[in-house]
mmCIF file of C-alpha atoms in Angstrom:
data_model
loop_
_atom_site.group_PDB
_atom_site.id
_atom_site.type_symbol
_atom_site.label_atom_id
_atom_site.label_comp_id
_atom_site.label_asym_id
_atom_site.label_seq_id
_atom_site.Cartn_x
_atom_site.Cartn_y
_atom_site.Cartn_z
ATOM 1 C CA MET W 29 24.111 -17.140 -23.635
ATOM 2 C CA PHE W 30 23.613 -14.615 -22.016
ATOM 3 C CA ARG W 31 21.910 -11.390 -23.649
ATOM 4 C CA ILE W 32 22.394 -8.281 -21.115
ATOM 5 C CA GLU W 33 19.191 -6.713 -23.263
ATOM 6 C CA PHE W 34 16.940 -9.992 -21.828
ATOM 7 C CA MET W 35 18.021 -9.301 -18.395
ATOM 8 C CA GLN W 36 17.095 -5.464 -19.346
ATOM 9 C CA ARG W 37 13.806 -6.254 -20.267
ATOM 10 C CA ALA W 38 12.815 -8.738 -17.187
ATOM 11 C CA PHE W 39 14.298 -5.620 -14.851
ATOM 12 C CA TYR W 40 11.470 -3.325 -16.912
ATOM 13 C CA LEU W 41 9.075 -5.352 -16.405
ATOM 14 C CA ALA W 42 9.681 -5.641 -12.666
ATOM 15 C CA GLU W 43 8.490 -1.987 -12.170
ATOM 16 C CA ARG W 44 5.041 -2.249 -12.838
ATOM 17 C CA GLY W 45 4.761 -3.906 -9.961
ATOM 18 C CA LYS W 46 5.487 -0.932 -7.667
ATOM 19 C CA GLY W 47 2.968 -0.227 -4.941
ATOM 20 C CA PHE W 48 1.275 -3.652 -4.965
ATOM 21 C CA VAL W 49 3.246 -6.855 -4.461
ATOM 22 C CA SER W 50 4.708 -6.145 -0.756
ATOM 23 C CA PRO W 51 5.863 -7.434 0.947
ATOM 24 C CA ASN W 52 6.660 -9.540 -1.491
ATOM 25 C CA PRO W 53 9.501 -8.474 -3.867
ATOM 26 C CA LEU W 54 8.912 -6.735 -7.788
ATOM 27 C CA VAL W 55 10.639 -9.511 -9.988
ATOM 28 C CA GLY W 56 10.124 -9.769 -13.681
ATOM 29 C CA CYS W 57 10.419 -12.077 -15.946
ATOM 30 C CA VAL W 58 11.550 -12.590 -20.096
ATOM 31 C CA ILE W 59 11.385 -15.947 -21.581
ATOM 32 C CA VAL W 60 13.210 -16.512 -24.837
ATOM 33 C CA LYS W 61 14.013 -19.261 -27.506
ATOM 34 C CA ASP W 62 15.985 -19.258 -30.376
ATOM 35 C CA GLY W 63 17.177 -15.266 -29.903
ATOM 36 C CA ARG W 64 13.104 -14.282 -29.141
ATOM 37 C CA ILE W 65 10.951 -13.396 -26.430
ATOM 38 C CA ILE W 66 8.086 -15.823 -26.477
ATOM 39 C CA GLY W 67 6.970 -14.812 -22.958
ATOM 40 C CA GLU W 68 6.779 -11.942 -20.443
ATOM 41 C CA GLY W 69 5.466 -11.355 -17.444
ATOM 42 C CA TRP W 70 6.253 -9.692 -13.982
ATOM 43 C CA HIS W 71 4.834 -10.295 -10.288
ATOM 44 C CA ARG W 72 1.377 -8.204 -10.312
ATOM 45 C CA ALA W 73 0.370 -8.117 -6.927
ATOM 46 C CA PHE W 74 0.739 -9.354 -3.478
ATOM 47 C CA GLY W 75 -1.087 -12.784 -3.283
ATOM 48 C CA GLU W 76 -1.130 -13.489 -7.552
ATOM 49 C CA PRO W 77 0.610 -15.450 -9.739
ATOM 50 C CA HIS W 78 4.668 -14.721 -9.257
ATOM 51 C CA ALA W 79 6.858 -13.504 -12.546
ATOM 52 C CA GLU W 80 8.171 -16.978 -13.682
ATOM 53 C CA VAL W 81 4.402 -18.000 -13.859
ATOM 54 C CA ASN W 82 2.693 -14.705 -15.802
ATOM 55 C CA ALA W 83 5.989 -15.142 -18.603
ATOM 56 C CA VAL W 84 4.875 -19.552 -18.866
ATOM 57 C CA SER W 85 1.480 -18.177 -19.743
ATOM 58 C CA ASP W 86 2.004 -15.648 -21.859
ATOM 59 C CA ALA W 87 4.374 -18.071 -24.175
ATOM 60 C CA GLU W 88 1.669 -19.983 -24.258
ATOM 61 C CA LEU W 89 -1.083 -18.433 -24.827
ATOM 62 C CA LYS W 90 0.731 -17.224 -27.459
ATOM 63 C CA GLY W 91 1.218 -20.837 -29.311
ATOM 64 C CA ASN W 92 4.704 -20.681 -27.831
ATOM 65 C CA SER W 93 6.147 -24.039 -25.821
ATOM 66 C CA VAL W 94 8.772 -23.667 -23.467
ATOM 67 C CA GLU W 95 10.788 -26.866 -23.404
ATOM 68 C CA ASN W 96 14.555 -25.868 -23.961
ATOM 69 C CA SER W 97 14.211 -22.417 -23.912
ATOM 70 C CA ASP W 98 15.522 -19.669 -21.307
ATOM 71 C CA VAL W 99 14.704 -17.850 -18.590
ATOM 72 C CA TYR W 100 15.464 -13.966 -17.638
ATOM 73 C CA VAL W 101 14.901 -13.789 -14.103
ATOM 74 C CA THR W 102 15.724 -11.165 -11.648
ATOM 75 C CA LEU W 103 15.297 -12.745 -8.220
ATOM 76 C CA GLU W 104 15.619 -16.450 -8.046
ATOM 77 C CA PRO W 105 12.698 -18.727 -8.603
ATOM 78 C CA CYS W 106 11.203 -19.598 -5.274
ATOM 79 C CA SER W 107 11.165 -23.198 -4.215
ATOM 80 C CA HIS W 108 8.482 -22.576 -1.241
ATOM 81 C CA SER W 109 4.535 -22.475 -1.288
ATOM 82 C CA GLY W 110 3.210 -19.649 0.078
ATOM 83 C CA LYS W 111 0.322 -17.781 -1.616
ATOM 84 C CA THR W 112 1.499 -19.563 -4.232
ATOM 85 C CA PRO W 113 3.579 -23.183 -5.822
ATOM 86 C CA PRO W 114 7.056 -22.813 -6.058
ATOM 87 C CA CYS W 115 8.002 -21.224 -9.299
ATOM 88 C CA ALA W 116 11.264 -23.497 -9.424
ATOM 89 C CA SER W 117 8.419 -26.531 -9.849
ATOM 90 C CA LEU W 118 6.594 -25.138 -12.681
ATOM 91 C CA LEU W 119 10.534 -23.779 -14.593
ATOM 92 C CA ILE W 120 11.016 -27.925 -13.873
ATOM 93 C CA GLU W 121 7.830 -29.041 -15.365
ATOM 94 C CA LYS W 122 8.096 -27.027 -18.145
ATOM 95 C CA ARG W 123 11.506 -28.378 -19.150
ATOM 96 C CA VAL W 124 12.899 -25.261 -19.518
ATOM 97 C CA LYS W 125 17.002 -25.248 -20.808
ATOM 98 C CA ARG W 126 18.463 -22.914 -18.871
ATOM 99 C CA VAL W 127 17.785 -20.189 -15.925
ATOM 100 C CA PHE W 128 20.114 -16.361 -15.283
ATOM 101 C CA ILE W 129 19.392 -14.932 -12.002
ATOM 102 C CA SER W 130 20.357 -11.556 -11.368
ATOM 103 C CA THR W 131 20.362 -12.314 -7.540
ATOM 104 C CA LEU W 132 19.868 -14.761 -4.685
ATOM 105 C CA ASP W 133 16.959 -14.238 -2.688
ATOM 106 C CA PRO W 134 17.735 -13.266 0.484
ATOM 107 C CA ASN W 135 15.168 -14.749 2.434
ATOM 108 C CA PRO W 136 16.593 -17.440 4.256
ATOM 109 C CA VAL W 137 13.068 -20.118 3.000
ATOM 110 C CA VAL W 138 13.925 -19.223 -0.444
ATOM 111 C CA SER W 139 17.994 -18.439 -0.968
ATOM 112 C CA GLY W 140 19.985 -21.035 -2.735
ATOM 113 C CA ARG W 141 17.390 -23.791 -2.773
ATOM 114 C CA GLY W 142 15.764 -22.461 -5.520
ATOM 115 C CA VAL W 143 18.595 -22.979 -7.413
ATOM 116 C CA GLU W 144 19.220 -25.999 -6.172
ATOM 117 C CA MET W 145 16.014 -27.410 -7.188
ATOM 118 C CA LEU W 146 16.781 -26.596 -10.915
ATOM 119 C CA LYS W 147 20.256 -27.546 -11.016
ATOM 120 C CA ALA W 148 18.848 -30.800 -9.235
ATOM 121 C CA ALA W 149 17.008 -31.387 -12.257
ATOM 122 C CA GLY W 150 19.228 -30.838 -14.949
ATOM 123 C CA ILE W 151 18.775 -27.530 -16.111
ATOM 124 C CA GLU W 152 21.809 -25.354 -16.420
ATOM 125 C CA VAL W 153 21.787 -22.139 -13.994
ATOM 126 C CA PHE W 154 23.690 -18.720 -13.699
ATOM 127 C CA TYR W 155 23.258 -15.749 -11.477
ATOM 128 C CA GLY W 156 24.815 -12.647 -10.897
ATOM 129 C CA PHE W 157 24.310 -10.429 -13.519
ATOM 130 C CA LEU W 158 23.451 -6.749 -12.759
ATOM 131 C CA GLN W 159 23.685 -7.272 -9.170
ATOM 132 C CA GLU W 160 24.007 -3.617 -8.077
ATOM 133 C CA GLU W 161 20.553 -2.904 -10.257
ATOM 134 C CA ALA W 162 18.468 -6.123 -8.788
ATOM 135 C CA LYS W 163 19.008 -5.146 -5.141
ATOM 136 C CA ARG W 164 19.150 -1.411 -5.477
ATOM 137 C CA GLN W 165 15.250 -2.261 -7.462
ATOM 138 C CA ASN W 166 14.136 -4.289 -4.484
ATOM 139 C CA ARG W 167 16.297 -2.126 -1.722
ATOM 140 C CA PHE W 168 12.599 -2.002 0.371
ATOM 141 C CA PHE W 169 12.108 -6.172 0.021
ATOM 142 C CA PHE W 170 16.270 -7.123 1.447
ATOM 143 C CA TYR W 171 16.156 -4.337 3.621
ATOM 144 C CA HIS W 172 12.893 -5.784 5.720
ATOM 145 C CA ILE W 173 13.705 -9.232 4.737
ATOM 146 C CA LYS W 174 17.059 -8.494 6.766
ATOM 147 C CA ASN W 175 16.613 -6.386 9.486
ATOM 148 C CA LYS W 176 13.089 -7.244 10.313
ATOM 149 C CA ILE W 177 11.847 -3.172 10.281
ATOM 150 C CA PRO W 178 10.762 -1.387 7.624
ATOM 151 C CA TYR W 179 12.557 0.368 5.543
ATOM 152 C CA VAL W 180 12.441 4.093 5.972
ATOM 153 C CA ILE W 181 12.907 7.269 3.640
ATOM 154 C CA LEU W 182 12.732 10.510 5.389
ATOM 155 C CA LYS W 183 11.294 13.207 3.046
ATOM 156 C CA MET W 184 11.916 17.209 3.875
ATOM 157 C CA ALA W 185 10.310 19.773 1.966
ATOM 158 C CA THR W 186 12.661 23.366 2.956
ATOM 159 C CA THR W 187 13.426 26.706 1.890
ATOM 160 C CA LEU W 188 17.448 27.738 1.155
ATOM 161 C CA ASP W 189 17.822 29.056 4.815
ATOM 162 C CA GLY W 190 16.192 25.588 5.806
ATOM 163 C CA PHE W 191 12.651 26.304 6.966
ATOM 164 C CA ILE W 192 9.705 24.430 6.718
ATOM 165 C CA ALA W 193 7.417 26.743 7.444
ATOM 166 C CA ASP W 194 7.189 30.259 7.596
ATOM 167 C CA LYS W 195 6.686 32.951 11.251
ATOM 168 C CA ASN W 196 3.133 32.499 10.747
ATOM 169 C CA ARG W 197 3.503 28.896 10.576
ATOM 170 C CA ASN W 198 1.979 28.587 6.529
ATOM 171 C CA SER W 199 3.606 25.190 4.970
ATOM 172 C CA ARG W 200 1.575 25.535 2.133
ATOM 173 C CA TRP W 201 3.352 25.021 -1.003
ATOM 174 C CA ILE W 202 7.100 25.508 -0.323
ATOM 175 C CA THR W 203 7.951 23.550 -3.320
ATOM 176 C CA ASN W 204 6.328 23.624 -6.706
ATOM 177 C CA GLU W 205 4.037 20.862 -8.409
ATOM 178 C CA LYS W 206 6.555 19.001 -9.904
ATOM 179 C CA SER W 207 8.235 18.247 -6.503
ATOM 180 C CA ARG W 208 4.408 17.503 -5.062
ATOM 181 C CA LYS W 209 4.241 14.939 -7.659
ATOM 182 C CA ARG W 210 7.404 13.005 -7.232
ATOM 183 C CA VAL W 211 6.262 12.730 -3.576
ATOM 184 C CA HIS W 212 2.801 11.049 -4.280
ATOM 185 C CA LYS W 213 5.112 8.762 -6.639
ATOM 186 C CA ILE W 214 6.837 8.157 -3.534
ATOM 187 C CA ARG W 215 3.657 7.269 -1.483
ATOM 188 C CA SER W 216 2.385 5.122 -4.352
ATOM 189 C CA GLU W 217 5.194 2.663 -4.161
ATOM 190 C CA VAL W 218 6.021 2.356 -0.175
ATOM 191 C CA ASP W 219 3.752 0.137 2.303
ATOM 192 C CA ALA W 220 2.438 3.339 4.421
ATOM 193 C CA VAL W 221 2.949 7.155 4.916
ATOM 194 C CA LEU W 222 3.861 8.151 8.646
ATOM 195 C CA VAL W 223 3.278 11.637 10.628
ATOM 196 C CA GLY W 224 3.571 12.921 13.813
ATOM 197 C CA SER W 225 0.251 14.032 15.408
ATOM 198 C CA GLY W 226 1.757 17.764 15.284
ATOM 199 C CA THR W 227 1.132 17.312 11.328
ATOM 200 C CA VAL W 228 -2.331 16.006 12.028
ATOM 201 C CA LYS W 229 -4.035 18.812 14.310
ATOM 202 C CA ALA W 230 -1.938 21.476 11.721
ATOM 203 C CA ASP W 231 -2.726 20.298 8.538
ATOM 204 C CA ASN W 232 -5.506 17.547 9.473
ATOM 205 C CA PRO W 233 -3.914 15.588 6.205
ATOM 206 C CA SER W 234 -5.414 12.778 3.698
ATOM 207 C CA LEU W 235 -1.755 11.141 2.959
ATOM 208 C CA THR W 236 -3.258 9.849 0.030
ATOM 209 C CA VAL W 237 -2.266 9.644 -3.477
ATOM 210 C CA ARG W 238 -3.721 12.186 -5.514
ATOM 211 C CA LEU W 239 -1.425 13.721 -8.395
ATOM 212 C CA VAL W 240 -0.368 10.796 -9.642
ATOM 213 C CA GLU W 241 -1.935 7.254 -11.066
ATOM 214 C CA GLY W 242 -1.098 4.746 -7.915
ATOM 215 C CA ARG W 243 -2.388 2.972 -5.219
ATOM 216 C CA ASN W 244 -2.760 4.728 -1.745
ATOM 217 C CA PRO W 245 -0.423 3.596 1.412
ATOM 218 C CA LYS W 246 -1.202 2.933 4.577
ATOM 219 C CA LYS W 247 -1.149 5.662 7.356
ATOM 220 C CA VAL W 248 0.966 5.767 10.490
ATOM 221 C CA VAL W 249 0.488 8.493 13.019
ATOM 222 C CA LEU W 250 2.909 8.916 15.803
ATOM 223 C CA ASP W 251 0.494 9.845 18.864
ATOM 224 C CA PHE W 252 2.400 8.428 22.172
ATOM 225 C CA ASN W 253 0.936 10.794 24.716
ATOM 226 C CA GLY W 254 -2.683 10.363 23.016
ATOM 227 C CA SER W 255 -3.274 13.872 22.447
ATOM 228 C CA LEU W 256 -5.347 13.490 19.415
ATOM 229 C CA GLU W 257 -9.118 14.552 20.344
ATOM 230 C CA GLY W 258 -10.742 14.944 17.358
ATOM 231 C CA ASP W 259 -12.193 13.558 14.595
ATOM 232 C CA TYR W 260 -9.217 13.641 11.237
ATOM 233 C CA THR W 261 -9.430 13.021 8.076
ATOM 234 C CA VAL W 262 -6.175 9.978 8.385
ATOM 235 C CA PHE W 263 -8.659 8.151 10.810
ATOM 236 C CA ASP W 264 -9.769 5.298 8.948
ATOM 237 C CA LYS W 265 -9.041 1.375 8.127
ATOM 238 C CA ASP W 266 -5.920 2.253 6.696
ATOM 239 C CA CYS W 267 -4.725 3.936 9.339
ATOM 240 C CA PHE W 268 -2.125 2.234 12.524
ATOM 241 C CA LEU W 269 -2.002 4.868 15.368
ATOM 242 C CA VAL W 270 1.064 4.786 17.602
ATOM 243 C CA VAL W 271 0.599 5.024 21.321
ATOM 244 C CA LYS W 272 2.407 4.355 24.149
ATOM 245 C CA LYS W 273 0.211 2.042 26.706
ATOM 246 C CA GLY W 274 -2.339 3.522 28.946
ATOM 247 C CA LYS W 275 -2.529 6.416 27.126
ATOM 248 C CA LEU W 276 -5.693 6.659 25.682
ATOM 249 C CA THR W 277 -9.092 6.280 27.492
ATOM 250 C CA GLU W 278 -11.659 4.117 27.044
ATOM 251 C CA ASP W 279 -14.113 6.370 24.802
ATOM 252 C CA ARG W 280 -11.231 7.264 22.834
ATOM 253 C CA LEU W 281 -10.761 3.304 22.251
ATOM 254 C CA ASN W 282 -14.076 3.302 21.222
ATOM 255 C CA PHE W 283 -14.039 6.163 19.136
ATOM 256 C CA TYR W 284 -10.774 4.368 17.155
ATOM 257 C CA ARG W 285 -12.478 1.046 16.795
ATOM 258 C CA GLU W 286 -15.781 2.723 15.406
ATOM 259 C CA ARG W 287 -13.272 3.899 12.703
ATOM 260 C CA GLU W 288 -11.855 0.653 12.432
ATOM 261 C CA VAL W 289 -8.599 2.285 12.858
ATOM 262 C CA LYS W 290 -5.316 -0.126 14.249
ATOM 263 C CA VAL W 291 -4.236 0.943 17.434
ATOM 264 C CA VAL W 292 -0.225 -0.361 17.911
ATOM 265 C CA GLU W 293 0.807 0.034 21.644
ATOM 266 C CA VAL W 294 4.713 0.459 22.394
ATOM 267 C CA GLU W 295 6.161 0.986 25.669
ATOM 268 C CA SER W 296 9.064 3.934 25.210
ATOM 269 C CA GLY W 297 8.224 5.041 22.087
ATOM 270 C CA ASN W 298 11.924 4.586 20.966
ATOM 271 C CA VAL W 299 12.099 4.619 16.920
ATOM 272 C CA LYS W 300 13.526 1.174 16.886
ATOM 273 C CA GLU W 301 10.568 -0.562 18.898
ATOM 274 C CA VAL W 302 7.883 2.032 16.396
ATOM 275 C CA LEU W 303 9.440 0.172 13.429
ATOM 276 C CA GLU W 304 9.164 -3.265 15.060
ATOM 277 C CA LYS W 305 5.791 -3.029 15.596
ATOM 278 C CA LEU W 306 5.037 -1.291 12.300
ATOM 279 C CA TYR W 307 7.402 -4.735 10.589
ATOM 280 C CA GLN W 308 4.783 -7.252 12.938
ATOM 281 C CA ASN W 309 2.147 -5.557 10.691
ATOM 282 C CA ASN W 310 3.088 -6.285 7.330
ATOM 283 C CA ILE W 311 4.778 -2.780 6.941
ATOM 284 C CA GLY W 312 8.477 -3.123 4.979
ATOM 285 C CA SER W 313 8.778 0.352 3.942
ATOM 286 C CA ILE W 314 7.744 4.013 5.313
ATOM 287 C CA LEU W 315 7.485 7.134 3.614
ATOM 288 C CA VAL W 316 8.058 9.781 7.231
ATOM 289 C CA GLU W 317 6.658 12.946 6.466
ATOM 290 C CA GLY W 318 6.013 14.647 9.612
ATOM 291 C CA GLY W 319 7.251 17.594 11.004
ATOM 292 C CA SER W 320 10.533 19.141 12.499
ATOM 293 C CA ARG W 321 9.813 17.173 16.103
ATOM 294 C CA VAL W 322 9.243 13.746 13.829
ATOM 295 C CA ALA W 323 12.008 14.136 11.532
ATOM 296 C CA GLY W 324 14.890 15.048 14.062
ATOM 297 C CA MET W 325 13.739 11.905 16.056
ATOM 298 C CA PHE W 326 14.640 9.544 13.029
ATOM 299 C CA LEU W 327 17.797 10.944 12.419
ATOM 300 C CA GLU W 328 19.061 10.461 15.630
ATOM 301 C CA SER W 329 17.813 6.910 15.585
ATOM 302 C CA ARG W 330 20.086 6.221 12.613
ATOM 303 C CA LEU W 331 17.051 4.300 10.760
ATOM 304 C CA VAL W 332 17.028 6.541 8.062
ATOM 305 C CA ASN W 333 17.562 4.787 4.787
ATOM 306 C CA GLU W 334 16.950 7.756 2.403
ATOM 307 C CA LEU W 335 16.756 11.295 3.298
ATOM 308 C CA MET W 336 14.731 12.971 0.289
ATOM 309 C CA MET W 337 15.231 17.332 0.558
ATOM 310 C CA PHE W 338 13.176 19.393 -1.546
ATOM 311 C CA ILE W 339 14.785 22.539 -1.519
ATOM 312 C CA ALA W 340 12.726 25.367 -2.901
ATOM 313 C CA PRO W 341 14.544 28.521 -3.750
ATOM 314 C CA LYS W 342 13.117 31.006 -1.342
ATOM 315 C CA PHE W 343 13.914 32.508 2.358
ATOM 316 C CA PHE W 344 11.753 32.921 5.095
ATOM 317 C CA GLY W 345 14.361 34.140 7.299
ATOM 318 C CA GLU W 346 12.533 33.193 10.641
ATOM 319 C CA GLY W 347 10.056 30.411 11.496
ATOM 320 C CA LYS W 348 9.400 26.249 11.667
ATOM 321 C CA ARG W 349 13.272 24.953 10.894
ATOM 322 C CA ALA W 350 13.202 21.562 8.924
ATOM 323 C CA PHE W 351 14.645 19.483 12.043
ATOM 324 C CA SER W 352 14.430 19.755 15.714
ATOM 325 C CA PHE W 353 16.470 17.641 18.389
ATOM 326 C CA SER W 354 16.960 16.477 22.151
ATOM 327 C CA ASN W 355 20.112 16.558 21.482
ATOM 328 C CA SER W 356 22.588 19.234 20.474
ATOM 329 C CA PHE W 357 25.392 18.783 18.535
ATOM 330 C CA THR W 358 28.864 19.856 17.718
ATOM 331 C CA MET W 359 31.370 20.179 15.324
ATOM 332 C CA ASP W 360 33.661 17.294 17.132
ATOM 333 C CA ASN W 361 30.472 15.838 17.781
ATOM 334 C CA PRO W 362 28.019 16.384 14.731
ATOM 335 C CA LEU W 363 24.962 13.994 13.934
ATOM 336 C CA GLU W 364 27.066 12.958 10.531
ATOM 337 C CA PHE W 365 25.916 10.589 7.248
ATOM 338 C CA LYS W 366 27.362 9.626 4.677
ATOM 339 C CA SER W 367 26.019 9.069 1.468
ATOM 340 C CA ASP W 368 28.488 6.369 0.277
ATOM 341 C CA ASP W 369 28.518 3.879 2.819
ATOM 342 C CA GLY W 370 25.275 2.121 2.056
ATOM 343 C CA PHE W 371 23.806 3.696 5.022
ATOM 344 C CA LEU W 372 21.915 6.752 3.793
ATOM 345 C CA THR W 373 21.674 7.816 0.912
ATOM 346 C CA PHE W 374 20.804 12.035 -0.049
ATOM 347 C CA TYR W 375 18.557 13.505 -2.705
ATOM 348 C CA LEU W 376 18.176 17.318 -2.921
ATOM 349 C CA ARG W 377 15.321 18.529 -5.589
ATOM 350 C CA SER W 378 14.817 21.382 -6.202
#
């Protein structure tokens, strides 16, 4: 019957798709016969074959028939045709015996339908194994499918006394190379990195992945008032510029068109509207790396899912604070979060 080590192997395989499959979920699949693995696969990239297809192909390339086999998969096999044919149909066609699923797909187009198809074909189906691990692994996907906005990670690197730059506005480097590698790893896993116009002006960042292997994310620049005038490194075909309607001159619009920058116009510039617009552009997860004003704005919106604090063992005494809020708070009415309510997860790293 069910053996946990095969599902754990499927989770391990699913991780290999990080940074490449969005807006699809991470999925791993292991096919077992007579107590041994005969085929395995994972969803490698958006638009390419799903995990089940790759696992079946792997088994057959090795000369193994998957008929009467057990299939372990981290997410419910899809039941609809999208970029690829339905995986449930493939498993039915190949006459597998049993399918063990970690969790159902939250996408209403799929949820429960894959299981129904398999059962209707006489295949035994069991689900609910390691569900918390499955939801954690696919937290970006589960969140944006349910809420129609991207999953947001806010990253800040500060001194012990809460500064992100010294009194001379110097900010490189507060933390160490290990921390920077961790940030680049996260960049490679999210759909986009977001900064404000102030960060672009001050640092002219590239927002690429350099310290680890991985693909570059999209880049989002918040420039609500159209204040950016120069030619910066971020301005290319992978950049989204978020600006309030009517704030850009025709010359500036032409400048962005020439560089294939995607201009996203908003009405109010509140965080919810920005996230909704980005979701409409197939961005399902964001790493916010903006300065104190952008960080404060996102925290006040209460639409941050993870707060990652890299705290260096040093003091500046004075300088630029990590967070700048539009409101002030008191002991009786603080801007408060709980790390155990499923709303905001804290990570503290040195």
